[in-house]
Short mmCIF file of C-alpha atoms and ligand atoms in Angstrom, two decimals:
data_model
loop_
_atom_site.label_atom_id
_atom_site.label_comp_id
_atom_site.label_asym_id
_atom_site.label_seq_id
_atom_site.Cartn_x
_atom_site.Cartn_y
_atom_site.Cartn_z
CA MET A 25 -63.50 40.96 -9.88
CA ILE A 26 -64.08 44.64 -10.67
CA LEU A 27 -67.79 45.56 -10.76
CA MET A 28 -69.56 48.80 -11.72
CA ASP A 29 -69.67 49.85 -8.05
CA ASP A 30 -65.87 49.77 -7.99
CA ILE A 31 -65.59 52.27 -10.83
CA THR A 32 -65.06 55.89 -9.81
CA ARG A 33 -67.56 58.34 -11.27
CA ASP A 34 -67.27 61.88 -12.56
CA GLY A 35 -67.09 64.16 -9.53
CA ASN A 36 -64.49 62.01 -7.77
CA PRO A 37 -61.29 64.11 -7.62
CA VAL A 38 -59.12 61.12 -8.58
CA LEU A 39 -60.49 61.51 -12.12
CA ARG A 40 -59.30 65.11 -12.28
CA SER A 41 -55.79 64.72 -10.90
CA ARG A 42 -52.52 63.82 -12.60
CA ALA A 43 -51.75 60.17 -11.90
CA LYS A 44 -48.28 59.26 -10.64
CA GLU A 45 -45.62 57.32 -12.52
CA LEU A 46 -45.14 53.77 -11.31
CA ASN A 47 -41.74 52.43 -10.23
CA PHE A 48 -40.39 49.03 -11.32
CA PRO A 49 -40.48 46.38 -10.15
CA LEU A 50 -44.20 46.82 -9.59
CA SER A 51 -45.66 45.54 -6.33
CA THR A 52 -47.81 42.41 -6.32
CA LYS A 53 -50.84 44.66 -5.71
CA GLU A 54 -50.05 46.81 -8.73
CA ILE A 55 -49.61 43.74 -10.96
CA GLU A 56 -52.89 42.30 -9.68
CA MET A 57 -54.66 45.58 -10.40
CA GLY A 58 -53.43 45.47 -14.01
CA HIS A 59 -54.71 41.94 -14.48
CA LYS A 60 -58.04 42.78 -12.84
CA MET A 61 -58.52 45.78 -15.11
CA MET A 62 -57.95 43.58 -18.16
CA GLU A 63 -60.29 40.95 -16.72
CA TYR A 64 -63.00 43.62 -16.45
CA LEU A 65 -62.63 44.40 -20.15
CA GLU A 66 -62.74 40.73 -21.14
CA VAL A 67 -65.81 39.97 -19.04
CA SER A 68 -67.56 43.19 -20.08
CA GLN A 69 -67.13 42.30 -23.76
CA ASP A 70 -68.76 38.90 -23.30
CA GLU A 71 -72.45 39.66 -23.79
CA LYS A 72 -73.69 36.93 -21.42
CA LEU A 73 -71.20 37.64 -18.64
CA ALA A 74 -71.70 41.39 -18.94
CA GLU A 75 -75.41 40.89 -18.42
CA LYS A 76 -74.85 38.51 -15.52
CA TYR A 77 -72.56 40.92 -13.66
CA HIS A 78 -74.29 44.13 -14.85
CA LEU A 79 -71.14 45.46 -16.51
CA ARG A 80 -71.01 48.21 -19.10
CA ALA A 81 -68.88 47.09 -22.00
CA GLY A 82 -65.50 48.78 -22.19
CA VAL A 83 -62.50 48.74 -24.50
CA GLY A 84 -60.26 50.47 -21.99
CA LEU A 85 -59.94 51.10 -18.27
CA ALA A 86 -57.47 53.42 -16.56
CA ALA A 87 -56.22 53.01 -12.98
CA PRO A 88 -57.84 56.27 -11.73
CA GLN A 89 -61.17 54.73 -12.76
CA VAL A 90 -60.63 52.05 -10.13
CA GLY A 91 -59.48 54.62 -7.59
CA SER A 92 -55.73 54.32 -8.08
CA PRO A 93 -53.93 57.57 -8.99
CA THR A 94 -51.25 55.72 -10.99
CA ARG A 95 -50.19 55.68 -14.64
CA MET A 96 -51.56 52.33 -15.72
CA ALA A 97 -54.36 51.35 -18.09
CA ALA A 98 -55.74 48.22 -19.71
CA VAL A 99 -56.76 48.36 -23.36
CA LEU A 100 -58.69 45.65 -25.21
CA VAL A 101 -59.77 46.64 -28.68
CA PRO A 102 -61.36 43.61 -30.35
CA ALA A 103 -60.59 42.70 -33.94
CA GLU A 104 -63.17 43.66 -36.55
CA ASN A 105 -63.46 39.97 -37.44
CA GLU A 106 -64.32 37.92 -34.34
CA GLU A 107 -62.01 35.07 -35.33
CA GLU A 108 -58.92 37.27 -35.41
CA PRO A 109 -56.80 38.27 -32.42
CA ALA A 110 -57.54 41.61 -30.75
CA ALA A 111 -56.45 44.75 -32.60
CA PHE A 112 -54.70 45.91 -29.41
CA LYS A 113 -54.67 44.13 -26.07
CA GLU A 114 -52.17 45.37 -23.51
CA ILE A 115 -51.81 46.53 -19.94
CA ILE A 116 -49.78 49.69 -20.38
CA VAL A 117 -47.70 51.34 -17.63
CA ASN A 118 -46.16 54.84 -17.72
CA PRO A 119 -47.22 55.47 -21.33
CA THR A 120 -45.77 58.36 -23.35
CA ILE A 121 -47.05 59.57 -26.71
CA LEU A 122 -43.80 60.08 -28.62
CA SER A 123 -45.39 61.58 -31.72
CA GLU A 124 -48.80 62.12 -33.20
CA SER A 125 -50.22 62.76 -36.65
CA VAL A 126 -51.50 66.17 -37.64
CA GLN A 127 -54.45 64.30 -39.13
CA GLY A 128 -57.33 64.28 -36.71
CA ALA A 129 -59.83 61.48 -36.17
CA ALA A 130 -63.03 61.05 -34.19
CA LEU A 131 -65.55 58.27 -33.70
CA GLY A 132 -68.67 58.97 -35.72
CA THR A 133 -70.79 57.97 -32.73
CA GLY A 134 -68.84 60.06 -30.23
CA GLU A 135 -67.29 58.56 -27.09
CA GLY A 136 -68.51 57.32 -23.76
CA CYS A 137 -66.76 56.60 -20.50
CA LEU A 138 -67.39 54.08 -17.73
CA SER A 139 -66.89 56.94 -15.27
CA VAL A 140 -69.50 59.16 -16.95
CA ASP A 141 -73.05 57.85 -16.54
CA GLU A 142 -74.66 60.29 -18.98
CA ASP A 143 -74.23 60.30 -22.75
CA VAL A 144 -72.45 63.43 -23.90
CA PRO A 145 -73.03 63.90 -27.63
CA GLY A 146 -70.38 65.33 -29.94
CA TYR A 147 -67.20 64.53 -31.81
CA VAL A 148 -64.07 64.03 -29.74
CA TRP A 149 -61.22 65.05 -32.04
CA ARG A 150 -58.00 63.19 -31.44
CA HIS A 151 -54.90 62.27 -33.45
CA ASP A 152 -55.49 59.60 -36.07
CA ARG A 153 -52.05 58.05 -35.54
CA ILE A 154 -49.75 57.97 -32.54
CA LYS A 155 -46.38 56.49 -31.67
CA LEU A 156 -46.67 55.16 -28.14
CA ARG A 157 -43.98 54.14 -25.67
CA TRP A 158 -45.14 52.11 -22.70
CA PHE A 159 -43.94 49.49 -20.23
CA ASP A 160 -45.54 46.14 -19.50
CA LEU A 161 -46.10 44.78 -15.98
CA GLU A 162 -42.59 43.29 -15.98
CA GLY A 163 -41.01 46.61 -16.84
CA ASN A 164 -40.17 45.79 -20.45
CA LYS A 165 -40.27 48.82 -22.72
CA HIS A 166 -42.38 48.76 -25.88
CA ILE A 167 -42.84 51.18 -28.76
CA THR A 168 -45.99 50.75 -30.87
CA ARG A 169 -47.56 52.71 -33.70
CA LEU A 170 -51.35 52.82 -33.53
CA LYS A 171 -53.98 54.23 -35.82
CA ASP A 172 -57.73 54.78 -35.96
CA TYR A 173 -59.82 53.14 -33.24
CA PRO A 174 -56.95 51.68 -31.15
CA ALA A 175 -55.19 55.07 -31.28
CA ILE A 176 -58.38 56.81 -30.14
CA VAL A 177 -58.88 54.42 -27.24
CA VAL A 178 -55.29 54.82 -26.06
CA GLN A 179 -55.65 58.62 -26.19
CA HIS A 180 -58.85 58.36 -24.12
CA GLU A 181 -56.99 56.25 -21.50
CA PHE A 182 -53.93 58.52 -21.62
CA ASP A 183 -56.22 61.47 -20.90
CA HIS A 184 -57.50 59.70 -17.78
CA LEU A 185 -53.94 59.64 -16.45
CA ASN A 186 -53.85 63.42 -16.82
CA GLY A 187 -57.25 64.17 -15.29
CA VAL A 188 -58.95 64.78 -18.63
CA LEU A 189 -62.39 63.39 -19.58
CA PHE A 190 -63.61 62.89 -23.14
CA TYR A 191 -66.27 65.59 -23.00
CA ASP A 192 -63.61 68.21 -22.23
CA HIS A 193 -62.72 67.96 -25.95
CA ILE A 194 -66.28 68.46 -27.25
CA ASN A 195 -67.10 71.80 -28.84
CA LYS A 196 -70.22 72.72 -26.87
CA ASP A 197 -71.37 75.26 -29.51
CA LYS A 198 -70.94 72.93 -32.49
CA ARG A 199 -70.90 69.39 -31.17
CA PHE A 200 -70.76 67.68 -34.54
CA GLU A 201 -68.35 69.85 -36.47
CA ALA A 202 -65.38 68.36 -38.29
CA PRO A 203 -62.12 70.26 -38.56
CA GLU A 204 -60.29 70.57 -41.90
CA GLY A 205 -58.95 67.13 -42.85
CA GLY A 206 -60.48 65.32 -39.86
CA VAL A 207 -61.62 61.75 -40.53
CA LEU A 208 -64.56 59.99 -38.93
CA ILE A 209 -63.99 56.40 -37.83
CA ASN A 210 -66.66 53.61 -37.85
C1 SB7 B 325 -64.87 55.25 -26.78
C2 SB7 B 325 -64.80 54.55 -25.59
C3 SB7 B 325 -63.59 54.44 -24.94
C4 SB7 B 325 -62.47 55.02 -25.49
C5 SB7 B 325 -62.55 55.70 -26.66
C6 SB7 B 325 -63.75 55.81 -27.30
C7 SB7 B 325 -63.43 53.68 -23.66
C8 SB7 B 325 -64.59 53.73 -22.74
C9 SB7 B 325 -64.29 53.07 -21.42
N1 SB7 B 325 -63.57 53.93 -20.58
O1 SB7 B 325 -64.20 54.80 -19.82
C10 SB7 B 325 -62.19 53.84 -20.48
O2 SB7 B 325 -61.58 54.89 -19.88
NI1 NI B 326 -62.99 56.58 -19.84
#
């Protein structure tokens, strides 16, 4: 099981490098890593288990955050209503953003990152809607349109594959400024 000590922290060069494409078929190790990353998200979102294992809750986890410089991430965005299935739950490999809305969106509370121990206040402006191509662990290709929170989370994970951290996007002079037409989510 992945624990907080297994998560790479800001300052580790793996978080600032461009991760490599994966080749199919994936190795057993690569497939296991994908499942373990998703397991982390599931356990971390269970209040009791998160407390037991001292996990910070996460809705996404990218391979560089567990020390692997490869283009894989797990995303688990829960539904707004607990009874419903997750808004987006996938292990994505070699993702590509095919298109993105001009409309910007940011979380009203800002973002955090499991690899960044400090809070960094400010809006992180992203695209409100994206069209995403990705491959699952078996190598099947998928194309999905995402909007709002799931789109923001995927962009945060996609950034990790390119060595970008959320605070890179924050305007350090005006941390809570909204661009023309930008929408706040929450
Ligand atoms: C807020 C949090 C996340 C994404 C977008 C907005 C994920 C935080 C966990 N991670 O560090 C994943 O990379
Ligand atoms: Ni992150």
